[in-house]
Coordinates of C-alpha atoms and ligand atoms in Angstrom, one line a residue:
M1 CA 9.9 -1.3 -29.2
C2 CA 12.9 0.8 -29.2
E3 CA 11.5 3.5 -31.4
A4 CA 14.4 5.0 -32.8
S5 CA 18.0 3.3 -32.8
G6 CA 19.6 6.6 -33.2
R7 CA 18.3 7.7 -29.9
C8 CA 20.0 4.8 -28.1
G9 CA 23.3 6.0 -29.5
G10 CA 22.6 9.4 -28.3
C11 CA 22.7 8.4 -24.8
G12 CA 25.8 6.6 -25.0
E13 CA 27.8 8.0 -22.2
A14 CA 30.0 5.8 -20.2
P15 CA 27.9 2.5 -19.6
V16 CA 27.7 3.2 -15.8
R17 CA 30.2 2.8 -13.2
R18 CA 31.6 -0.6 -12.9
R19 CA 30.4 -0.8 -9.3
A20 CA 26.9 -0.6 -10.3
A21 CA 26.9 -3.0 -13.1
P22 CA 29.6 -5.4 -12.9
A23 CA 28.0 -7.7 -15.5
C24 CA 29.0 -5.3 -18.3
S25 CA 32.4 -4.2 -17.6
R26 CA 33.1 -4.7 -21.2
P27 CA 29.9 -3.0 -22.9
R28 CA 28.0 -5.1 -25.0
P29 CA 25.4 -3.9 -27.4
C30 CA 21.7 -3.5 -26.2
V31 CA 19.6 -6.4 -27.0
K32 CA 16.7 -4.2 -28.0
C33 CA 18.2 -1.7 -30.5
G34 CA 21.4 -3.5 -30.9
D35 CA 23.1 -0.1 -31.0
G36 CA 23.7 1.6 -27.7
P37 CA 26.1 0.2 -25.2
A38 CA 24.3 -1.9 -22.6
A39 CA 24.0 -0.4 -19.4
V40 CA 21.6 -2.5 -17.3
V41 CA 21.2 -6.5 -17.2
I42 CA 17.5 -6.9 -16.5
R43 CA 17.1 -10.6 -16.7
I44 CA 19.8 -13.0 -18.0
G45 CA 20.9 -12.1 -21.4
D46 CA 18.6 -9.0 -21.6
A47 CA 21.0 -6.1 -21.6
F48 CA 19.5 -2.8 -22.3
C49 CA 21.1 0.6 -23.1
R50 CA 19.8 3.5 -21.1
A51 CA 17.4 4.8 -23.6
C52 CA 15.8 1.4 -24.2
F53 CA 15.6 0.6 -20.4
R54 CA 13.8 4.0 -19.8
E55 CA 11.4 3.2 -22.6
Y56 CA 10.9 -0.5 -21.1
F57 CA 10.5 0.9 -17.6
V58 CA 8.0 3.7 -18.6
H59 CA 6.1 1.2 -21.1
K60 CA 5.6 -1.2 -18.2
F61 CA 3.8 1.4 -16.1
R62 CA 1.6 2.4 -18.7
A63 CA 1.0 -1.1 -19.9
M64 CA -0.1 -2.1 -16.1
L65 CA -2.5 0.8 -16.0
G66 CA -3.9 0.2 -19.6
K67 CA -4.4 -3.4 -19.0
N68 CA -6.4 -3.0 -15.8
R69 CA -8.5 -0.3 -16.9
V70 CA -9.6 0.8 -13.3
I71 CA -8.6 4.4 -13.2
F72 CA -10.9 6.6 -15.1
P73 CA -9.8 9.7 -16.9
G74 CA -10.2 12.8 -14.6
E75 CA -10.4 10.4 -11.4
K76 CA -8.7 11.7 -8.4
V77 CA -5.7 9.3 -7.4
L78 CA -4.0 9.6 -4.4
L79 CA -0.3 8.6 -4.5
A80 CA 1.0 7.1 -1.3
L81 CA 4.8 8.2 -1.0
S82 CA 7.2 6.8 1.6
G83 CA 10.4 8.6 0.1
G84 CA 11.7 5.0 -0.5
M85 CA 12.6 3.7 -4.0
A86 CA 9.6 2.2 -5.4
S87 CA 7.2 5.1 -4.5
S88 CA 9.6 7.5 -5.6
A89 CA 10.0 5.7 -9.1
M90 CA 6.1 5.6 -9.1
L91 CA 5.9 9.3 -8.7
R92 CA 8.2 10.0 -11.5
Q93 CA 6.2 7.6 -13.8
V94 CA 3.1 9.5 -13.1
Q95 CA 4.7 12.8 -13.8
E96 CA 6.2 11.6 -17.0
G97 CA 2.8 10.2 -18.1
L98 CA 1.0 13.3 -17.2
S99 CA 3.5 15.4 -19.2
R100 CA 3.4 13.5 -22.6
E101 CA 1.6 14.6 -25.7
T102 CA -2.2 14.2 -25.6
A103 CA -2.5 10.8 -27.3
K104 CA -0.3 9.0 -24.6
R105 CA -1.0 11.1 -21.8
L106 CA -2.1 9.7 -18.4
R107 CA -5.5 11.3 -17.7
F108 CA -6.2 11.2 -14.0
V109 CA -5.5 13.8 -11.4
P110 CA -2.8 12.9 -8.8
G111 CA -2.6 14.0 -5.2
L112 CA 0.5 13.1 -3.1
I113 CA 0.5 12.0 0.5
Y114 CA 3.3 11.3 2.8
I115 CA 2.9 9.6 6.3
D116 CA 5.4 10.4 8.8
A117 CA 5.9 7.2 10.7
A118 CA 9.0 8.5 12.7
A119 CA 7.3 8.3 16.0
A120 CA 6.9 4.4 15.6
V121 CA 10.7 4.2 15.2
P122 CA 12.1 5.8 18.2
T123 CA 15.8 5.9 18.2
E124 CA 17.5 4.7 21.1
G125 CA 16.2 5.8 24.4
A126 CA 13.6 8.7 23.8
V127 CA 11.6 10.9 21.4
C128 CA 13.8 13.9 22.2
G129 CA 16.8 15.6 21.3
Q130 CA 18.6 14.4 18.1
S131 CA 15.7 12.2 17.1
L132 CA 13.3 15.2 17.0
V133 CA 15.7 17.1 14.9
Q134 CA 16.2 14.3 12.5
R135 CA 12.4 14.0 12.0
E136 CA 11.9 17.5 11.5
Q137 CA 14.8 17.3 8.7
T138 CA 13.2 14.3 7.1
L139 CA 9.8 16.0 7.0
T140 CA 11.3 19.2 5.5
R141 CA 13.2 17.4 2.9
M142 CA 10.1 15.4 2.0
E143 CA 7.9 18.4 1.7
A144 CA 10.2 20.1 -0.7
L145 CA 10.0 17.0 -2.7
L146 CA 6.3 17.0 -2.8
Q147 CA 6.2 20.6 -3.3
E148 CA 8.3 20.5 -6.3
T149 CA 5.8 18.4 -8.2
G150 CA 3.1 20.9 -8.2
F151 CA 0.6 18.4 -7.2
P152 CA -1.7 18.8 -4.4
Y153 CA -0.2 16.9 -1.6
Y154 CA -0.8 16.1 2.4
L155 CA 1.6 15.6 5.0
A156 CA 0.3 13.4 7.6
S157 CA 1.9 11.8 10.9
L158 CA 1.0 8.5 12.1
E159 CA 0.0 10.0 15.4
Q160 CA -3.2 11.3 13.5
A161 CA -4.4 7.7 13.2
L162 CA -5.1 8.1 16.9
E163 CA -7.8 10.4 15.9
L164 CA -9.5 8.3 13.3
P165 CA -13.3 7.7 13.4
G166 CA -14.4 4.1 14.0
S167 CA -16.1 4.3 10.6
I168 CA -12.7 3.6 8.9
L169 CA -13.2 0.1 10.0
R170 CA -16.2 -0.2 8.0
R171 CA -16.7 -0.8 4.3
G172 CA -17.6 1.9 2.2
P173 CA -20.5 1.9 -0.4
G174 CA -20.0 0.5 -3.9
G175 CA -16.8 -1.1 -5.2
D176 CA -17.4 -4.2 -7.5
S177 CA -18.8 -2.5 -10.7
E178 CA -18.0 -3.7 -14.0
P179 CA -15.2 -1.5 -15.1
S180 CA -14.7 -2.3 -18.6
P181 CA -17.8 -0.9 -20.7
S182 CA -18.1 2.0 -18.7
Y183 CA -14.4 2.8 -18.8
K184 CA -14.5 3.0 -22.6
A185 CA -17.3 5.4 -22.5
A186 CA -15.6 7.5 -19.9
V187 CA -12.5 7.9 -21.9
E188 CA -14.3 8.9 -25.1
G189 CA -16.3 11.3 -23.1
F190 CA -13.2 12.7 -21.5
I191 CA -11.5 13.1 -24.8
Q192 CA -14.3 14.7 -26.5
Q193 CA -14.6 17.3 -23.5
Q194 CA -11.1 18.1 -23.9
R195 CA -11.1 18.7 -27.7
Q196 CA -14.0 21.0 -27.1
E197 CA -12.2 22.9 -24.5
E198 CA -9.1 23.0 -26.8
A199 CA -11.4 24.2 -29.7
N200 CA -13.1 26.9 -27.3
G201 CA -9.5 28.2 -26.7
D202 CA -9.8 28.3 -22.9
G203 CA -6.3 27.1 -22.3
G204 CA -6.2 28.4 -18.9
T205 CA -6.7 25.0 -17.3
S206 CA -3.5 22.7 -17.3
P207 CA -3.8 19.2 -18.6
A208 CA -6.3 17.1 -16.4
G209 CA -6.9 20.0 -14.0
L210 CA -3.2 19.9 -12.5
G211 CA -1.3 22.5 -10.7
T212 CA -4.2 23.5 -8.4
Q213 CA -2.6 23.5 -4.9
D214 CA -5.4 22.2 -2.6
G215 CA -3.8 23.9 0.2
P216 CA -3.1 22.8 3.6
A217 CA -6.0 20.4 3.8
G218 CA -5.4 18.0 6.5
G219 CA -2.6 19.7 8.1
S220 CA -0.3 20.0 5.1
H221 CA 2.8 21.7 6.6
A222 CA 5.9 20.4 7.9
H223 CA 5.3 20.6 11.7
L224 CA 5.5 17.6 14.2
P225 CA 2.4 16.7 16.2
A226 CA 1.9 17.4 19.8
A227 CA 4.3 15.7 22.1
A228 CA 1.4 14.2 24.1
R229 CA 0.1 12.5 20.8
T230 CA 3.5 11.0 20.2
E231 CA 3.7 9.6 23.6
E232 CA 0.5 8.0 23.1
L233 CA 1.6 6.5 20.0
L234 CA 4.8 5.3 21.5
R235 CA 2.8 3.6 24.4
L236 CA 0.9 1.9 21.6
F237 CA 4.1 0.6 19.8
D238 CA 5.6 -0.1 23.3
A239 CA 2.9 -2.3 24.4
A240 CA 3.2 -4.7 21.3
E241 CA 5.2 -7.5 22.4
T242 CA 6.8 -8.5 19.3
L243 CA 8.3 -6.9 16.4
T244 CA 6.0 -8.6 14.1
A245 CA 3.1 -7.1 15.9
K246 CA 4.7 -3.8 15.6
E247 CA 5.2 -4.1 12.1
E248 CA 1.5 -5.2 11.6
L249 CA 0.3 -2.3 13.8
L250 CA 2.5 0.3 11.8
Q251 CA 1.1 -1.2 8.4
M252 CA -2.5 -1.1 9.9
L253 CA -2.2 2.4 11.0
R254 CA -0.7 3.7 7.8
S255 CA -3.3 2.0 5.8
H256 CA -6.2 3.3 7.8
L257 CA -4.8 6.9 7.6
L258 CA -4.3 6.6 3.8
L259 CA -8.0 5.5 3.6
H260 CA -9.3 8.3 5.8
T261 CA -7.3 10.9 3.7
A262 CA -8.6 9.5 0.4
R263 CA -12.2 9.7 1.7
T264 CA -12.1 13.0 3.5
Q265 CA -10.4 14.6 0.3
G266 CA -12.5 12.8 -2.4
Y267 CA -10.0 10.3 -3.9
T268 CA -11.6 7.3 -5.2
K269 CA -8.2 5.4 -5.7
V270 CA -5.0 5.2 -3.8
M271 CA -1.7 4.2 -5.5
T272 CA 0.9 2.3 -3.4
G273 CA 4.3 1.5 -4.6
E274 CA 5.0 -2.1 -3.5
S275 CA 7.4 -3.7 -6.1
C276 CA 7.3 -7.4 -7.1
T277 CA 10.0 -7.9 -4.7
R278 CA 7.8 -6.4 -1.9
V279 CA 4.7 -8.5 -3.1
A280 CA 6.7 -11.6 -3.0
I281 CA 7.9 -10.9 0.4
K282 CA 4.5 -9.9 1.7
L283 CA 3.0 -13.0 0.2
L284 CA 5.4 -15.4 2.2
T285 CA 5.0 -13.2 5.3
N286 CA 1.2 -13.4 5.2
L287 CA 1.5 -17.3 4.8
A288 CA 3.7 -17.4 7.8
L289 CA 1.2 -15.1 9.7
G290 CA -1.5 -17.4 9.1
R291 CA -3.1 -15.2 6.5
G292 CA -3.7 -17.9 4.0
A293 CA -7.1 -17.1 3.4
F294 CA -6.3 -13.5 2.3
L295 CA -3.2 -14.3 0.3
A296 CA -5.2 -13.3 -2.7
V297 CA -6.6 -10.1 -1.2
D298 CA -3.3 -8.7 0.0
T299 CA -1.2 -9.7 -2.7
T300 CA -3.1 -10.6 -5.8
P301 CA -6.5 -9.1 -5.1
A302 CA -9.8 -9.3 -7.0
H303 CA -10.4 -10.5 -10.3
L304 CA -7.8 -8.2 -11.6
Q305 CA -4.9 -10.3 -10.5
G306 CA -3.2 -8.4 -7.7
F307 CA -3.2 -5.0 -9.2
V308 CA -6.5 -3.8 -7.3
D309 CA -7.5 -4.3 -3.9
S310 CA -11.2 -3.4 -3.2
R311 CA -11.9 -4.4 0.3
H312 CA -12.8 -1.0 1.5
G313 CA -15.5 -0.6 -1.0
D314 CA -15.5 3.0 -2.0
V315 CA -11.7 3.6 -2.2
T316 CA -9.9 1.2 -4.2
V317 CA -6.1 0.5 -3.6
V318 CA -3.9 0.0 -6.9
R319 CA -0.3 -1.3 -7.1
P320 CA 1.1 -0.1 -10.4
M321 CA 4.8 -1.0 -9.4
R322 CA 4.0 -4.6 -8.6
D323 CA 5.6 -5.9 -12.0
Y324 CA 9.0 -4.1 -11.3
M325 CA 11.8 -5.9 -9.5
A326 CA 13.5 -3.7 -6.7
K327 CA 16.8 -3.9 -8.7
E328 CA 15.3 -2.5 -11.7
I329 CA 13.7 0.2 -9.6
A330 CA 17.0 0.9 -8.1
F331 CA 18.7 1.2 -11.6
Y332 CA 16.0 3.4 -12.7
N333 CA 16.2 5.8 -9.9
H334 CA 20.2 5.9 -10.2
F335 CA 20.2 6.6 -13.9
F336 CA 17.4 9.2 -14.1
G337 CA 18.2 11.1 -10.8
V338 CA 14.8 10.1 -9.1
P339 CA 15.1 11.6 -5.7
T340 CA 14.4 9.6 -2.5
V341 CA 14.1 10.2 1.2
I342 CA 15.2 7.3 3.2
T343 CA 13.5 6.8 6.6
P344 CA 14.7 4.2 9.0
P345 CA 12.9 0.9 9.5
L346 CA 11.5 -0.2 13.0
H347 CA 14.2 -1.4 15.3
A348 CA 14.1 -4.5 17.3
K349 CA 14.5 -3.9 21.1
R350 CA 17.8 -5.5 22.3
R351 CA 15.9 -8.5 23.4
E352 CA 13.1 -8.8 21.0
K353 CA 13.3 -11.3 18.2
T354 CA 13.3 -9.9 14.8
S355 CA 9.9 -9.9 12.8
I356 CA 8.7 -12.4 10.2
H357 CA 8.5 -9.6 8.0
R358 CA 12.3 -9.1 8.3
L359 CA 13.0 -12.9 8.3
M360 CA 11.0 -13.3 5.1
E361 CA 12.8 -10.6 3.5
N362 CA 16.2 -11.6 4.4
F363 CA 15.3 -15.3 3.5
L364 CA 14.0 -14.2 -0.2
L365 CA 16.7 -11.7 -0.9
G366 CA 19.2 -14.3 0.3
L367 CA 17.7 -16.8 -2.2
Q368 CA 17.6 -14.4 -5.0
V369 CA 21.1 -13.9 -4.9
D370 CA 21.9 -17.4 -6.0
F371 CA 18.7 -18.1 -7.8
P372 CA 17.8 -14.9 -9.7
S373 CA 14.4 -16.2 -10.4
T374 CA 13.1 -16.7 -6.9
I375 CA 11.2 -13.6 -6.3
S376 CA 9.5 -13.8 -9.8
T377 CA 8.5 -17.3 -9.2
V378 CA 6.9 -16.5 -5.7
Y379 CA 5.3 -13.5 -7.5
R380 CA 4.0 -15.4 -10.4
T381 CA 2.6 -18.1 -7.9
G382 CA 0.9 -15.6 -6.1
E383 CA -0.8 -14.3 -9.5
K384 CA -2.4 -17.6 -9.9
L385 CA -4.3 -17.2 -6.7
S386 CA -7.7 -16.1 -7.1
V387 CA -9.9 -14.4 -4.7
A388 CA -12.8 -16.6 -3.2
P389 CA -16.3 -15.4 -4.3
A390 CA -17.2 -14.4 -0.8
E391 CA -14.8 -11.6 -0.9
S392 CA -16.8 -9.7 -3.3
N393 CA -19.8 -10.1 -1.2
G394 CA -20.2 -6.5 0.6
E395 CA -22.7 -8.2 3.1
L396 CA -20.2 -10.4 4.6
Q397 CA -18.7 -10.0 8.3
R398 CA -15.5 -8.4 8.2
C399 CA -12.5 -8.5 10.3
L400 CA -12.4 -5.6 12.6
L401 CA -8.7 -5.0 11.8
C402 CA -8.0 -6.0 8.2
L403 CA -11.4 -5.6 6.8
C404 CA -11.1 -9.1 5.1
A405 CA -14.1 -11.4 4.9
L406 CA -14.1 -13.3 8.4
D407 CA -12.9 -16.9 7.8
I408 CA -13.8 -18.2 11.2
A409 CA -17.3 -19.5 12.0
G410 CA -18.8 -18.1 15.3
E411 CA -18.3 -21.4 17.3
E412 CA -14.7 -22.1 16.4
E413 CA -13.1 -19.2 18.3
L414 CA -13.6 -20.5 21.7
A415 CA -11.7 -23.7 20.8
L416 CA -9.1 -21.5 19.3
E417 CA -7.8 -19.5 21.9
P418 CA -8.8 -21.0 25.4
T419 CA -6.0 -19.2 27.2
L420 CA -6.8 -15.9 25.7
V421 CA -10.4 -16.1 26.4
K422 CA -10.0 -17.1 30.1
E423 CA -7.4 -14.3 30.5
D424 CA -9.7 -11.4 31.6
T425 CA -13.4 -12.0 30.7
G426 CA -14.4 -10.0 33.7
N427 CA -14.1 -6.6 32.2
G428 CA -16.9 -6.3 29.7
A429 CA -16.2 -5.0 26.3
E430 CA -12.7 -3.9 27.0
S431 CA -11.5 -7.5 27.6
R432 CA -9.3 -9.2 25.2
A433 CA -12.1 -11.8 24.7
A434 CA -14.5 -9.3 23.4
F435 CA -12.4 -8.7 20.6
I436 CA -11.6 -12.2 19.5
P437 CA -15.0 -12.8 17.5
L438 CA -14.4 -9.7 15.5
L439 CA -11.1 -10.8 14.3
C440 CA -9.9 -13.1 11.4
Y441 CA -7.6 -16.0 12.3
S442 CA -4.3 -14.0 11.3
C443 CA -5.3 -10.8 13.0
R444 CA -6.2 -12.9 16.3
L445 CA -2.7 -14.2 16.3
T446 CA -1.5 -10.6 15.9
F447 CA -3.9 -9.2 18.3
K448 CA -2.4 -11.4 21.0
E449 CA 0.8 -9.7 20.7
M450 CA -0.5 -6.3 20.5
G451 CA -0.8 -5.6 24.1
P452 CA -3.8 -4.9 26.3
P453 CA -7.0 -3.5 24.5
A454 CA -6.6 -0.2 26.6
T455 CA -3.5 0.8 24.4
L456 CA -5.1 0.0 21.2
P457 CA -5.9 3.0 18.9
P458 CA -9.3 4.8 19.8
Y459 CA -10.9 4.1 16.7
V460 CA -10.4 0.3 16.9
R461 CA -11.9 0.3 20.5
T462 CA -14.8 2.5 19.4
E463 CA -15.8 0.2 16.5
A464 CA -15.3 -3.0 18.5
Q465 CA -17.7 -1.7 21.2
R466 CA -20.2 -0.7 18.5
R467 CA -19.9 -4.0 16.8
N468 CA -20.2 -5.9 20.1
C469 CA -23.3 -4.0 21.1
R470 CA -25.0 -4.8 17.9
A471 CA -23.9 -8.5 18.4
L472 CA -25.5 -8.4 21.7
M473 CA -28.9 -6.8 20.6
K474 CA -29.0 -9.3 18.0
Q475 CA -28.5 -12.0 20.5
Q476 CA -31.3 -10.6 22.8
I477 CA -33.8 -10.4 20.0
Q478 CA -32.8 -13.7 18.5
E479 CA -35.5 -15.7 20.6
F480 CA -38.2 -13.5 19.3
L481 CA -37.3 -14.1 15.8
L482 CA -38.5 -17.1 13.7
E483 CA -35.8 -19.3 12.6
D484 CA -35.7 -19.2 8.8
D485 CA -32.0 -18.0 8.4
E486 CA -30.9 -21.5 8.3
E487 CA -31.4 -21.4 4.7
E488 CA -28.5 -19.0 3.9
P489 CA -25.2 -20.2 5.5
G490 CA -22.5 -17.8 5.7
G491 CA -25.0 -14.8 5.8
S492 CA -24.2 -12.4 8.5
Ligands
ZN501 ZN1 18.8 0.4 -26.8
ZN502 ZN1 -8.0 -9.7 9.9

């Protein structure tokens, strides 16, 4: 695949500082072009020169998108950026893909979003003084980075999740359409339209309608949210009893905020930057969290083997970086100057145990050091899982928090968490017990550690109340209904 062997020679600077790649302290030739000095060893025996590594990296991204055919030409795609390694590399791939010559160009319309979650990670003590200054600095750096791309972008803060509507916990319309045949037609139509525009000479529009600044939609400027909101968010995280629950909470709020931005700004796809390493860690974490039933959805969703997550119906999450190892991404960013803005992870309080997420990460990365195929093995195993047919059924009852199909039939719940149910049944809809039937097995476990319902985000409480009201109504009219729904087990 190395197109011109001459090119690899051209990039032949020093084969990287020894510290970065000890494997090639004596440069051997690239296995692809046999010409340039090897700069990075990807798998054992596969040493690439810089130029070939770049080709390989870019090709992988395009191949992932090409193979899956879910992103239509002209479609609005929201890139979720964290400032970290993987999502920054993803952004660079999109930039490169859009600037290529017509034949090989990516044809979707990107927008960017950064969710500032600093409020969830208060530095020692309080949300004041130094930590506020730091937060503002990170935000300013991130905004500069987004601005530079020329793409429309949104800056959101985790605090905004507190204002989400309850409807975010409902599945949107659509979703499981057959992508393949219509995809081809869409591409052809798009190319034809572009040719026509070129022939007409109205060059004014940039490729794929880029460069238009959407303006400050959704609060697009680097300023911090009101202190009261931050405090409310802090209370929410403080109430969570374990670091595992905090991690889950953070991921939940973040994904709902992403979904909301996508819906309100007209994006039908969201791209996230989980690497293969991330996917493998998530897979084991989910297993440990009792999410066995959803492994396939969280990590290898839908019929498209993990690239696509369509649990929300109208907005699909795609993970184009899931074939890359974290190490590859780090090399790529280092070689080609991809900027990152690193934000601190959640801290354990002094007496708190670490989270399952962190344990799994350490475990896997530790194994990976001695057994370099650990992560890819876990990842490949995950690929073999397939989503249960029930998942594509839009009518199914869905978990309040994760929107996966409920894996527990109505009667089991009482047996499952007797202590939880006994705890505070007196308080009507706001009691913990009222939430239990709405949650899947795994979310029940997390929910138990999330603190009292009164500190939960308002949109979660609103939607829980709505669902409980409906369930109650259904129960009340039940006795007037003829019993014919025994024929359809599993129906809502
Ligand atoms: Zn080469
Ligand atoms: Zn759930």
